[in-house]
Coordinates of C-alpha atoms and ligand atoms in Angstrom, one line a residue:
M813 CA -62.3 -73.6 -69.1
A814 CA -62.0 -74.8 -65.4
E815 CA -63.5 -78.4 -65.7
D816 CA -65.1 -78.5 -62.2
K817 CA -66.7 -75.1 -62.1
I818 CA -70.6 -75.2 -61.8
L819 CA -73.0 -72.2 -61.9
R820 CA -76.3 -73.0 -60.1
L821 CA -79.3 -70.7 -60.5
I822 CA -81.6 -69.9 -57.6
L823 CA -84.8 -68.2 -58.4
G824 CA -86.8 -65.8 -56.1
D825 CA -89.3 -68.5 -54.9
Q826 CA -86.6 -71.1 -54.2
L827 CA -85.3 -70.0 -50.9
N828 CA -85.3 -73.6 -49.4
E829 CA -82.2 -73.6 -47.2
K830 CA -82.8 -77.1 -46.4
H831 CA -82.3 -78.2 -49.8
S832 CA -79.5 -80.7 -50.4
W833 CA -77.5 -78.2 -52.5
F834 CA -76.8 -76.1 -49.6
Q835 CA -75.8 -78.5 -46.9
K836 CA -72.1 -77.9 -47.3
P837 CA -70.1 -75.3 -49.3
D838 CA -68.4 -76.7 -52.4
P839 CA -65.5 -74.8 -53.8
A840 CA -66.4 -75.8 -57.4
V841 CA -69.9 -74.4 -57.1
T842 CA -71.1 -70.7 -57.4
Y843 CA -74.8 -69.7 -56.8
A844 CA -76.4 -67.1 -59.0
M845 CA -79.4 -64.9 -57.8
M846 CA -80.8 -62.2 -59.7
E847 CA -83.3 -59.2 -59.2
I848 CA -84.7 -58.6 -62.9
R849 CA -87.2 -56.4 -64.6
Q850 CA -88.3 -59.6 -66.5
E851 CA -89.9 -60.6 -63.1
T852 CA -91.1 -57.2 -61.8
D853 CA -92.8 -56.3 -65.0
Y854 CA -94.7 -59.4 -66.4
V855 CA -97.6 -58.3 -64.4
K856 CA -98.0 -55.2 -62.3
H857 CA -97.3 -56.5 -58.6
H858 CA -98.2 -55.2 -55.2
V859 CA -95.2 -53.1 -53.7
Q860 CA -95.1 -55.3 -50.7
K861 CA -94.8 -58.3 -52.8
V862 CA -91.7 -56.9 -54.7
M863 CA -90.2 -55.8 -51.6
A864 CA -90.7 -59.1 -49.7
F865 CA -89.4 -61.2 -52.5
F866 CA -86.2 -59.0 -53.0
A867 CA -85.7 -58.5 -49.3
A868 CA -86.0 -62.4 -48.9
M869 CA -83.7 -63.1 -51.7
R870 CA -81.2 -60.7 -50.3
A871 CA -81.3 -62.3 -46.9
F872 CA -81.1 -65.7 -48.4
A873 CA -77.9 -64.8 -50.3
E874 CA -76.3 -63.4 -47.1
K875 CA -77.1 -66.5 -45.3
L876 CA -75.5 -68.7 -48.0
K877 CA -72.5 -66.4 -48.0
K878 CA -72.1 -66.6 -44.2
K879 CA -72.2 -70.4 -44.5
G880 CA -69.3 -70.3 -46.9
H881 CA -71.0 -70.5 -50.3
A882 CA -69.9 -68.4 -53.2
V883 CA -72.9 -66.3 -54.4
I884 CA -73.3 -63.8 -57.3
Y885 CA -76.1 -61.6 -56.3
L886 CA -77.3 -59.2 -59.0
R887 CA -79.2 -56.2 -57.7
L888 CA -81.8 -54.7 -59.9
D889 CA -79.7 -51.4 -60.4
D890 CA -76.5 -53.3 -61.1
T891 CA -75.0 -51.8 -64.2
K892 CA -74.1 -55.4 -65.5
N893 CA -77.7 -56.6 -64.9
Q894 CA -79.2 -57.5 -68.3
Q895 CA -82.8 -57.7 -66.6
T896 CA -83.4 -61.2 -68.1
I897 CA -82.6 -64.5 -66.8
E898 CA -81.1 -65.6 -70.2
G899 CA -79.1 -62.4 -70.6
N900 CA -77.6 -62.7 -67.2
L901 CA -76.8 -66.4 -67.4
Q902 CA -75.2 -66.0 -70.9
R903 CA -72.9 -63.3 -69.5
M904 CA -72.0 -65.0 -66.3
L905 CA -71.2 -68.4 -68.1
K906 CA -69.1 -66.5 -70.5
E907 CA -67.2 -64.2 -68.1
R908 CA -66.6 -66.7 -65.5
Q909 CA -65.9 -69.7 -67.7
F910 CA -68.0 -72.2 -65.9
A911 CA -68.1 -75.6 -67.2
R912 CA -71.6 -76.7 -66.1
F913 CA -74.9 -75.1 -65.4
E914 CA -77.7 -76.4 -63.1
Y915 CA -81.0 -75.0 -62.0
L916 CA -83.8 -76.0 -59.7
L917 CA -86.9 -76.8 -61.5
P918 CA -89.1 -73.7 -61.7
D919 CA -92.8 -74.1 -60.4
E920 CA -94.1 -71.7 -63.1
Y921 CA -94.5 -72.9 -66.5
R922 CA -93.3 -69.8 -68.1
L923 CA -89.9 -70.0 -66.4
D924 CA -89.9 -73.9 -66.8
V925 CA -90.2 -73.5 -70.7
E926 CA -87.7 -70.5 -70.8
L927 CA -85.0 -72.3 -68.8
G928 CA -85.4 -75.5 -70.7
K929 CA -84.9 -73.4 -73.9
V930 CA -81.9 -71.5 -72.5
A931 CA -80.3 -74.7 -71.1
K932 CA -80.4 -76.4 -74.7
T933 CA -78.6 -73.5 -76.2
L934 CA -75.8 -73.5 -73.9
S935 CA -72.4 -74.8 -74.8
V936 CA -71.7 -76.4 -71.4
S937 CA -73.5 -79.3 -69.9
W938 CA -76.4 -78.8 -67.8
A939 CA -79.1 -80.4 -65.3
A940 CA -82.3 -79.5 -63.7
V941 CA -82.7 -80.6 -60.2
D942 CA -85.9 -81.0 -57.9
T943 CA -86.5 -78.3 -55.5
E944 CA -87.2 -80.9 -52.6
H945 CA -90.2 -78.8 -51.4
F946 CA -93.4 -80.6 -52.5
F947 CA -95.0 -83.9 -51.3
T948 CA -95.7 -84.7 -54.8
Q949 CA -94.0 -84.7 -58.1
R950 CA -95.5 -82.5 -61.0
Q951 CA -97.1 -85.5 -62.8
D952 CA -98.4 -87.3 -59.8
L953 CA -102.0 -85.9 -59.9
Q954 CA -102.3 -86.3 -63.4
D955 CA -101.5 -90.0 -63.2
F956 CA -103.8 -90.5 -60.1
F957 CA -106.6 -89.1 -62.0
S958 CA -105.9 -90.6 -65.4
G959 CA -108.9 -91.4 -67.5
K960 CA -111.2 -89.6 -65.1
K961 CA -113.6 -86.6 -66.1
R962 CA -113.0 -84.7 -62.9
Y963 CA -110.2 -84.4 -60.5
V964 CA -111.7 -84.7 -57.0
M965 CA -109.7 -83.1 -54.3
E966 CA -111.1 -85.3 -51.5
S967 CA -109.9 -88.6 -53.0
F968 CA -106.4 -87.1 -53.8
Y969 CA -106.2 -85.9 -50.2
R970 CA -107.0 -89.2 -48.7
R971 CA -104.4 -90.8 -50.7
M972 CA -101.8 -88.2 -49.5
R973 CA -102.9 -88.8 -45.9
K974 CA -102.4 -92.4 -46.3
K975 CA -99.3 -92.2 -48.3
H976 CA -97.5 -89.9 -45.9
D977 CA -99.1 -91.4 -42.8
I978 CA -100.4 -88.1 -41.6
L979 CA -103.2 -88.0 -39.1
M980 CA -103.7 -91.8 -39.5
D981 CA -104.6 -94.5 -37.0
G982 CA -103.2 -97.6 -39.1
D983 CA -105.2 -97.4 -42.3
K984 CA -108.1 -95.4 -40.8
P985 CA -108.3 -91.5 -40.5
L986 CA -107.6 -90.3 -36.9
G987 CA -110.8 -89.4 -35.2
G988 CA -112.7 -91.8 -37.5
R989 CA -113.4 -89.3 -40.3
W990 CA -111.3 -87.9 -43.2
N991 CA -113.2 -84.5 -43.1
F992 CA -114.7 -82.5 -40.4
D993 CA -115.9 -79.6 -42.6
V994 CA -119.4 -79.7 -41.5
E995 CA -118.3 -78.7 -37.9
N996 CA -116.2 -75.9 -39.2
R997 CA -117.3 -72.8 -41.1
R998 CA -119.2 -70.6 -38.7
R999 CA -119.7 -66.9 -39.0
Y1000 CA -117.6 -65.1 -36.4
D1001 CA -119.8 -64.4 -33.3
G1002 CA -117.2 -62.7 -30.8
R1003 CA -117.2 -65.8 -28.8
V1004 CA -113.4 -65.8 -28.7
P1005 CA -111.3 -62.9 -29.3
I1006 CA -109.4 -62.7 -32.8
P1007 CA -105.6 -62.7 -32.3
K1008 CA -103.7 -59.7 -33.3
P1009 CA -101.7 -60.6 -36.6
K1010 CA -98.0 -61.1 -36.0
L1011 CA -96.4 -58.4 -38.0
F1012 CA -92.7 -57.8 -38.7
R1013 CA -91.1 -54.5 -39.0
N1014 CA -88.4 -55.2 -41.8
D1015 CA -86.8 -52.0 -42.9
V1016 CA -86.8 -52.1 -46.7
K1017 CA -86.3 -48.3 -47.2
D1018 CA -83.2 -48.6 -49.4
L1019 CA -84.9 -51.3 -51.6
H1020 CA -88.0 -49.4 -52.0
Q1021 CA -86.0 -46.2 -53.1
M1022 CA -84.2 -48.4 -55.7
I1023 CA -87.5 -49.8 -57.0
E1024 CA -88.9 -46.2 -57.3
R1025 CA -85.7 -45.0 -58.8
S1026 CA -85.8 -47.9 -61.4
G1027 CA -89.5 -47.0 -62.4
V1028 CA -91.0 -50.2 -61.5
K1029 CA -94.6 -49.9 -61.7
T1030 CA -96.5 -51.4 -58.7
I1031 CA -99.9 -51.4 -56.9
G1032 CA -100.9 -51.1 -53.4
T1033 CA -99.3 -49.3 -50.5
I1034 CA -96.4 -49.8 -48.1
D1035 CA -94.7 -48.5 -45.1
P1036 CA -91.0 -49.3 -46.3
Q1037 CA -89.7 -49.0 -42.7
N1038 CA -92.0 -51.8 -41.6
L1039 CA -92.5 -54.4 -44.0
I1040 CA -94.8 -56.7 -42.3
W1041 CA -94.1 -60.1 -44.1
P1042 CA -91.4 -62.5 -43.1
I1043 CA -88.2 -62.3 -45.1
N1044 CA -86.1 -65.4 -43.8
H1045 CA -86.7 -68.8 -42.2
S1046 CA -86.5 -67.6 -38.7
Q1047 CA -89.1 -65.0 -39.2
S1048 CA -91.2 -67.6 -41.1
Q1049 CA -91.0 -69.9 -38.2
T1050 CA -92.0 -67.1 -35.7
L1051 CA -95.1 -66.5 -38.0
L1052 CA -96.0 -70.1 -37.9
S1053 CA -95.5 -70.4 -34.0
A1054 CA -97.7 -67.5 -33.6
F1055 CA -100.5 -69.1 -35.6
L1056 CA -100.1 -72.4 -33.8
K1057 CA -100.3 -70.6 -30.5
H1058 CA -103.2 -68.3 -31.2
G1059 CA -104.8 -69.3 -34.3
L1060 CA -105.0 -73.0 -34.7
K1061 CA -107.5 -73.7 -32.0
E1062 CA -110.2 -71.7 -34.0
F1063 CA -108.7 -72.2 -37.5
G1064 CA -111.4 -74.5 -38.9
T1065 CA -114.3 -73.0 -37.0
Y1066 CA -113.9 -69.6 -38.5
Q1067 CA -112.1 -70.5 -41.7
D1068 CA -114.9 -69.2 -43.9
A1069 CA -115.8 -66.2 -41.6
M1070 CA -115.4 -62.6 -42.8
T1071 CA -115.6 -59.6 -40.5
T1072 CA -114.7 -55.7 -40.7
E1073 CA -113.1 -56.2 -37.2
S1074 CA -110.0 -58.2 -38.6
W1075 CA -108.2 -58.7 -42.0
S1076 CA -106.7 -62.0 -41.0
L1077 CA -109.0 -63.5 -38.4
F1078 CA -107.4 -67.0 -37.6
H1079 CA -105.6 -67.5 -40.7
A1080 CA -101.9 -68.5 -40.6
R1081 CA -100.7 -66.0 -43.3
I1082 CA -97.8 -68.4 -44.0
S1083 CA -98.5 -68.6 -47.7
F1084 CA -95.8 -66.1 -48.7
A1085 CA -93.3 -68.1 -46.6
L1086 CA -94.3 -71.5 -48.1
N1087 CA -94.4 -70.2 -51.6
T1088 CA -90.8 -68.9 -51.3
K1089 CA -90.1 -72.1 -49.8
M1090 CA -88.6 -70.5 -46.7
L1091 CA -91.0 -72.8 -44.9
H1092 CA -91.3 -76.4 -46.0
P1093 CA -94.9 -77.9 -45.9
L1094 CA -93.7 -80.8 -44.0
E1095 CA -92.3 -78.6 -41.2
V1096 CA -95.5 -76.9 -41.1
I1097 CA -97.6 -79.9 -40.8
D1098 CA -95.2 -81.4 -38.4
A1099 CA -95.3 -78.5 -36.0
A1100 CA -99.0 -78.1 -36.2
I1101 CA -99.7 -81.8 -35.5
R1102 CA -97.2 -81.5 -32.5
T1103 CA -99.0 -78.6 -31.2
W1104 CA -102.3 -80.4 -31.4
E1105 CA -100.9 -83.5 -29.8
K1106 CA -99.7 -81.5 -26.7
K1107 CA -103.0 -79.4 -26.5
Q1108 CA -105.7 -81.9 -27.3
R1109 CA -108.0 -80.5 -24.7
S1110 CA -108.2 -77.0 -26.2
I1111 CA -107.4 -78.0 -30.0
K1112 CA -110.0 -80.2 -31.4
I1113 CA -109.4 -82.7 -34.4
Q1114 CA -111.5 -80.6 -36.7
Q1115 CA -109.1 -77.7 -36.4
I1116 CA -105.8 -79.7 -37.1
E1117 CA -107.5 -81.8 -39.9
G1118 CA -108.9 -78.6 -41.4
F1119 CA -105.4 -77.0 -41.4
V1120 CA -103.8 -80.1 -42.7
R1121 CA -106.1 -80.4 -45.5
Q1122 CA -105.2 -76.9 -46.9
I1123 CA -101.5 -77.8 -47.1
L1124 CA -101.4 -81.5 -47.8
G1125 CA -104.6 -81.6 -49.7
W1126 CA -105.5 -78.1 -51.5
R1127 CA -102.0 -76.8 -51.9
E1128 CA -100.6 -80.1 -53.5
Y1129 CA -103.7 -80.5 -55.4
M1130 CA -103.6 -77.0 -57.1
R1131 CA -99.9 -77.6 -58.1
G1132 CA -101.0 -81.0 -59.7
I1133 CA -103.9 -79.2 -61.6
Y1134 CA -101.5 -76.6 -62.8
W1135 CA -99.0 -79.1 -64.3
A1136 CA -101.9 -81.4 -65.6
L1137 CA -103.5 -78.4 -67.4
M1138 CA -100.9 -75.9 -68.5
P1139 CA -100.6 -74.3 -70.9
K1140 CA -104.2 -74.6 -71.7
L1141 CA -105.4 -73.4 -68.3
G1142 CA -104.0 -70.1 -69.0
H1143 CA -106.4 -69.4 -71.9
V1144 CA -109.6 -71.1 -71.0
N1145 CA -112.9 -69.1 -70.8
F1146 CA -115.7 -71.5 -70.6
F1147 CA -118.4 -68.8 -70.3
N1148 CA -116.8 -66.5 -72.9
H1149 CA -116.8 -63.7 -70.5
K1150 CA -115.7 -60.4 -71.8
A1151 CA -116.3 -57.5 -69.4
A1152 CA -113.5 -55.3 -68.1
L1153 CA -112.5 -55.7 -64.5
P1154 CA -113.9 -52.7 -62.7
E1155 CA -111.6 -49.9 -61.7
Y1156 CA -112.3 -50.5 -58.0
Y1157 CA -110.3 -53.7 -58.0
W1158 CA -107.3 -51.3 -58.2
T1159 CA -108.7 -48.5 -55.8
G1160 CA -110.9 -50.2 -53.4
Q1161 CA -113.4 -47.3 -54.1
T1162 CA -116.9 -48.9 -54.2
K1163 CA -120.2 -48.7 -52.2
M1164 CA -120.4 -52.5 -51.9
Q1165 CA -119.1 -52.9 -48.3
C1166 CA -118.0 -56.5 -48.8
M1167 CA -116.0 -55.6 -51.9
R1168 CA -114.6 -52.4 -50.2
A1169 CA -113.3 -54.6 -47.2
A1170 CA -111.9 -57.3 -49.4
L1171 CA -110.3 -54.9 -52.0
G1172 CA -109.2 -52.4 -49.4
Q1173 CA -107.2 -54.9 -47.3
S1174 CA -105.7 -56.4 -50.5
L1175 CA -104.4 -53.1 -51.5
E1176 CA -103.2 -52.2 -48.0
H1177 CA -101.8 -55.4 -46.8
A1178 CA -101.2 -57.6 -50.1
Y1179 CA -103.5 -60.1 -48.3
A1180 CA -107.2 -61.5 -48.3
H1181 CA -108.1 -64.7 -46.9
H1182 CA -109.5 -67.5 -49.0
I1183 CA -113.3 -66.8 -48.7
Q1184 CA -112.7 -63.1 -49.4
R1185 CA -110.9 -64.0 -52.5
L1186 CA -113.4 -66.8 -53.5
M1187 CA -116.9 -65.7 -52.5
V1188 CA -116.4 -61.9 -52.6
T1189 CA -113.9 -60.5 -55.3
G1190 CA -114.0 -63.7 -57.3
N1191 CA -117.7 -64.3 -57.0
F1192 CA -118.3 -60.7 -58.2
A1193 CA -116.0 -61.0 -61.2
L1194 CA -117.7 -64.1 -62.3
L1195 CA -121.3 -62.7 -61.9
A1196 CA -120.3 -59.6 -63.6
G1197 CA -118.8 -61.6 -66.6
V1198 CA -115.3 -60.3 -66.4
H1199 CA -112.7 -61.7 -68.8
P1200 CA -110.7 -64.3 -67.0
D1201 CA -107.5 -62.8 -68.3
Q1202 CA -108.1 -59.7 -66.4
V1203 CA -109.1 -61.5 -63.2
D1204 CA -106.0 -63.4 -63.4
E1205 CA -103.8 -60.5 -63.9
W1206 CA -105.3 -58.9 -60.8
Y1207 CA -104.9 -61.9 -58.6
L1208 CA -101.4 -62.6 -59.8
G1209 CA -100.4 -59.0 -59.1
V1210 CA -102.2 -58.0 -55.8
Y1211 CA -101.4 -61.0 -53.4
I1212 CA -98.2 -61.5 -51.4
D1213 CA -98.5 -65.1 -52.1
A1214 CA -99.3 -64.8 -55.8
V1215 CA -97.2 -67.2 -57.9
Q1216 CA -98.8 -68.5 -61.0
W1217 CA -98.8 -72.3 -60.2
V1218 CA -101.2 -71.7 -57.3
E1219 CA -102.9 -68.5 -58.3
L1220 CA -104.1 -69.8 -61.7
P1221 CA -105.9 -73.0 -60.8
N1222 CA -107.4 -71.0 -57.8
T1223 CA -108.6 -68.2 -59.9
R1224 CA -109.2 -69.4 -63.4
A1225 CA -110.3 -72.9 -62.5
M1226 CA -111.9 -72.8 -59.0
S1227 CA -113.1 -69.1 -58.8
Q1228 CA -114.0 -68.3 -62.4
W1229 CA -115.0 -71.8 -63.4
A1230 CA -113.2 -71.1 -66.7
D1231 CA -112.1 -74.7 -67.0
G1232 CA -115.9 -75.7 -67.3
G1233 CA -115.8 -77.8 -64.0
L1234 CA -112.8 -79.9 -64.0
V1235 CA -111.9 -78.7 -60.5
A1236 CA -115.2 -77.6 -59.0
T1237 CA -118.6 -79.4 -59.4
K1238 CA -120.3 -75.9 -59.7
P1239 CA -119.5 -72.3 -60.0
Y1240 CA -118.6 -70.7 -56.7
V1241 CA -121.3 -67.9 -57.0
S1242 CA -123.6 -66.5 -54.4
S1243 CA -126.1 -63.7 -53.8
A1244 CA -125.9 -61.5 -50.6
N1245 CA -127.4 -64.6 -48.7
Y1246 CA -124.3 -66.2 -48.3
I1247 CA -122.0 -63.2 -47.8
N1248 CA -124.4 -62.2 -44.9
K1249 CA -124.5 -65.5 -43.5
M1250 CA -120.5 -65.5 -43.2
S1251 CA -120.0 -61.9 -42.4
D1252 CA -120.9 -58.7 -40.7
Y1253 CA -120.4 -56.7 -44.1
C1254 CA -124.1 -56.3 -45.2
S1255 CA -125.3 -54.6 -42.1
Q1256 CA -122.7 -51.8 -42.8
C1257 CA -123.5 -51.5 -46.5
A1258 CA -125.2 -48.9 -48.7
Y1259 CA -127.0 -51.6 -50.7
H1260 CA -129.8 -53.7 -49.2
R1261 CA -129.0 -57.3 -49.0
Q1262 CA -132.5 -58.4 -49.1
K1263 CA -133.7 -56.4 -52.4
P1264 CA -133.3 -58.3 -55.6
Y1265 CA -134.1 -55.2 -57.7
G1266 CA -134.8 -51.6 -57.3
E1267 CA -133.2 -48.6 -55.6
A1268 CA -130.1 -49.6 -53.7
S1269 CA -130.8 -53.4 -54.2
C1270 CA -127.7 -55.5 -53.7
P1271 CA -125.9 -56.0 -56.8
F1272 CA -124.8 -59.7 -55.9
N1273 CA -128.6 -60.6 -55.9
C1274 CA -129.7 -59.6 -59.4
L1275 CA -126.4 -60.5 -61.0
F1276 CA -126.6 -63.8 -59.3
W1277 CA -129.9 -64.6 -61.2
D1278 CA -128.6 -62.9 -64.3
F1279 CA -125.6 -65.3 -64.4
F1280 CA -127.6 -68.5 -64.1
K1281 CA -130.1 -67.3 -66.8
R1282 CA -127.6 -66.2 -69.4
H1283 CA -125.5 -69.4 -68.9
Q1284 CA -128.7 -71.6 -68.7
P1285 CA -127.6 -73.8 -71.8
K1286 CA -124.3 -74.5 -70.2
L1287 CA -125.3 -75.2 -66.7
Q1288 CA -129.1 -76.5 -66.7
N1289 CA -127.9 -80.2 -67.1
N1290 CA -125.5 -79.8 -64.0
P1291 CA -127.3 -82.0 -61.2
R1292 CA -125.8 -79.7 -58.7
I1293 CA -127.6 -76.7 -60.0
G1294 CA -131.1 -78.0 -61.0
L1295 CA -132.5 -76.5 -57.7
M1296 CA -131.4 -73.2 -58.8
Y1297 CA -133.3 -73.3 -62.0
R1298 CA -136.3 -74.7 -60.4
T1299 CA -136.4 -71.8 -57.9
W1300 CA -135.9 -69.4 -60.7
N1301 CA -138.9 -71.0 -62.7
R1302 CA -141.2 -70.6 -59.6
K1303 CA -140.7 -66.8 -59.7
D1304 CA -143.4 -64.6 -61.1
P1305 CA -142.4 -63.7 -64.6
K1306 CA -142.8 -60.0 -63.8
E1307 CA -140.3 -60.5 -61.1
Q1308 CA -138.0 -62.4 -63.2
K1309 CA -138.0 -59.5 -65.6
R1310 CA -137.4 -56.9 -62.9
I1311 CA -134.4 -58.8 -61.8
L1312 CA -132.8 -59.2 -65.2
K1313 CA -133.6 -55.5 -66.0
Q1314 CA -131.8 -54.5 -62.8
A1315 CA -128.8 -56.7 -63.7
E1316 CA -128.6 -55.1 -67.0
S1317 CA -128.6 -51.6 -65.6
Y1318 CA -125.9 -52.5 -63.1
K1319 CA -123.7 -54.3 -65.7
R1320 CA -123.9 -51.1 -67.7
K1321 CA -122.5 -49.1 -64.8
L1322 CA -120.2 -51.6 -63.4
D1323 CA -117.6 -49.1 -62.7
S1324 CA -119.7 -47.0 -60.3
L1325 CA -121.3 -49.6 -58.1
Ligands
LIG295 C1 -109.2 -66.5 -56.5 C2 -108.2 -67.1 -55.5 C3 -106.6 -66.8 -55.8 C4 -105.8 -67.4 -55.0 N1 -104.6 -67.1 -55.1 C5 -103.4 -67.7 -54.5 C6 -102.1 -67.4 -54.7 O1 -101.8 -66.8 -55.5 N2 -101.3 -68.0 -53.8 C7 -101.6 -68.9 -52.8 O2 -100.8 -69.3 -52.1 N3 -102.9 -69.2 -52.6 C8 -104.0 -68.6 -53.3 N4 -105.2 -68.8 -53.1 C9 -105.4 -69.8 -52.0 C10 -105.7 -69.3 -50.6 O3 -106.7 -68.1 -50.7 C11 -104.4 -68.5 -50.0 O4 -103.5 -69.7 -50.0 C12 -104.6 -68.3 -48.6 O5 -105.6 -67.3 -48.3 C13 -103.3 -67.8 -48.0 O6 -103.7 -67.3 -46.6 P1 -103.0 -68.0 -45.4 O7 -101.5 -68.5 -45.4 O8 -103.6 -67.1 -44.1 O9 -103.9 -69.3 -45.4 P2 -104.7 -70.1 -44.4 O10 -106.2 -70.0 -44.4 O11 -104.0 -70.0 -43.0 O12 -104.2 -71.8 -44.9 C14 -103.0 -72.3 -44.7 C15 -102.2 -72.6 -46.0 O13 -103.0 -73.6 -46.7 C16 -102.7 -73.5 -48.0 N5 -104.0 -73.2 -48.9 C17 -105.1 -73.0 -48.5 N6 -106.1 -72.8 -49.3 C18 -105.4 -73.3 -50.5 C19 -105.9 -73.2 -51.8 N7 -107.1 -73.1 -52.3 N8 -104.8 -73.4 -52.7 C20 -103.5 -73.6 -52.4 N9 -103.2 -73.5 -51.1 C21 -104.0 -73.4 -50.2 C22 -101.8 -72.0 -48.2 O14 -100.5 -72.5 -48.4 C23 -102.0 -71.5 -46.8 O15 -101.0 -70.7 -46.6 C24 -106.2 -68.2 -53.9 C25 -107.5 -68.4 -53.7 C26 -108.5 -67.9 -54.5 C27 -109.9 -68.3 -54.3
LIG296 S1 -125.4 -56.0 -49.3 FE1 -124.7 -56.9 -51.1 S2 -123.0 -55.5 -51.6 FE2 -123.6 -54.9 -49.6 S3 -122.2 -56.1 -48.3 FE3 -124.0 -57.4 -48.5 S4 -123.4 -58.7 -50.2 FE4 -122.0 -56.9 -50.4

């Protein structure tokens, strides 16, 4: 056995070319990357997601090779491919007689457990190494909130701003406030044109044929000659630059807006590039602040603060929540919801315009922006009482950026309140009122947004009241919800009865709404 031979594993979401591992080729080191059924099949993924991950992995391997690194890249259809990480590792270690194994710490609990177990069975020495991607370590958030009942994002975010000296003026927040949210969040009013999304035209025809030949089951659609998502660092930077040039100046203002005019509005669409680590969060924040500093007349502080909060605040916070609450987070079901996810989540075929728009673009582009995920599709699943396992499975499959460490806390905790309120003070549910306030959907809908019951009444309305009524014992003492129960109690009992009857009727035919 050659004493100095090291095998280093790189997972599909660890494409961080700035990592210290890759700074200069080392003749003793060989990198291993693998396309495996274990990862294509643990949930049914959007076809664009499978293509984008594999194309980005292939591009990364090629780049490493060009820089002089030794790489073993296993394609999905390679006859030697064992289709599991463990199987492939054991074979490589044996065949090539490596003396040591190293891997980058996985961000998914599932893979973390698996690799920890595999490593312990090896006859060679091994080590797990940081991915050098996040601002925080896994345990930081847990330590920060130790002994607290709730994990408040805002206090974590302030600490991050101070610690990393981002948008600070000494020890005070730049602009005099930590949070400019109240000035953000307007409905789209046509005042400024929406930028055309920057789309790439990556040809993944061969890869797509391989996937089809291999029988991998996917969801959604793709034009295999024009994959729109970035597959390397340079494309990721181009996408970021396009956002900084065209989107940042209105980012905060229209962050929560929804419109049938555009599927991406002023959003950055960099989550895939970030989650695969092709982009580094510090690189994104630095570039955004540099742009803002140069253009302070056209880009207001609330836009840059709003954007920085998403990355330095929400993204790191969700990662901390994940590591603090796993593996329990994967099973919680506070409301004991049991309904099946309606079929239209997989087809987009529903008469509800808001749902049709959000689901339709999710299936077409593997993307919906935050408020569509939270206040349309997530809101509806929660109101309808869908089992959180099914909701998770859908979110984990459908989005280009869906990796469990960020999908699960957003879906299970924030959107479905299945953690019983550790992350959010109250469930994110709404009737048609909020959807109409933030979008142009209701004016184009077959349902009437103002009707709480009766023919063509909006399903969100009666299901909203039904949700609060059926969970009254669990929610009535929540100080942020008291007003809701007072409003309900002021309603005429006959009206209450009609609303609840309507909800029952809609729940019975959930699949055909
Ligand atoms: C039910 C649900 C499921 C979600 N699943 C995922 C997921 O699987 N993967 C994922 O990356 N995000 C997820 N999010 C968070 C958020 O919706 C996406 O990060 C965002 O829509 C990505 O699009 P963007 O790059 O255009 O974001 P922008 O709106 O332009 O925001 C910029 C960046 O901020 C970060 N960010 C913003 N909000 C969040 C958040 N709540 N949590 C973590 N990071 C955030 C993202 O990295 C994003 O790229 C989910 C949200 C909900 C409500
Ligand atoms: S009326 Fe109801 S179902 Fe239709 S778009 Fe508005 S909120 Fe959605």
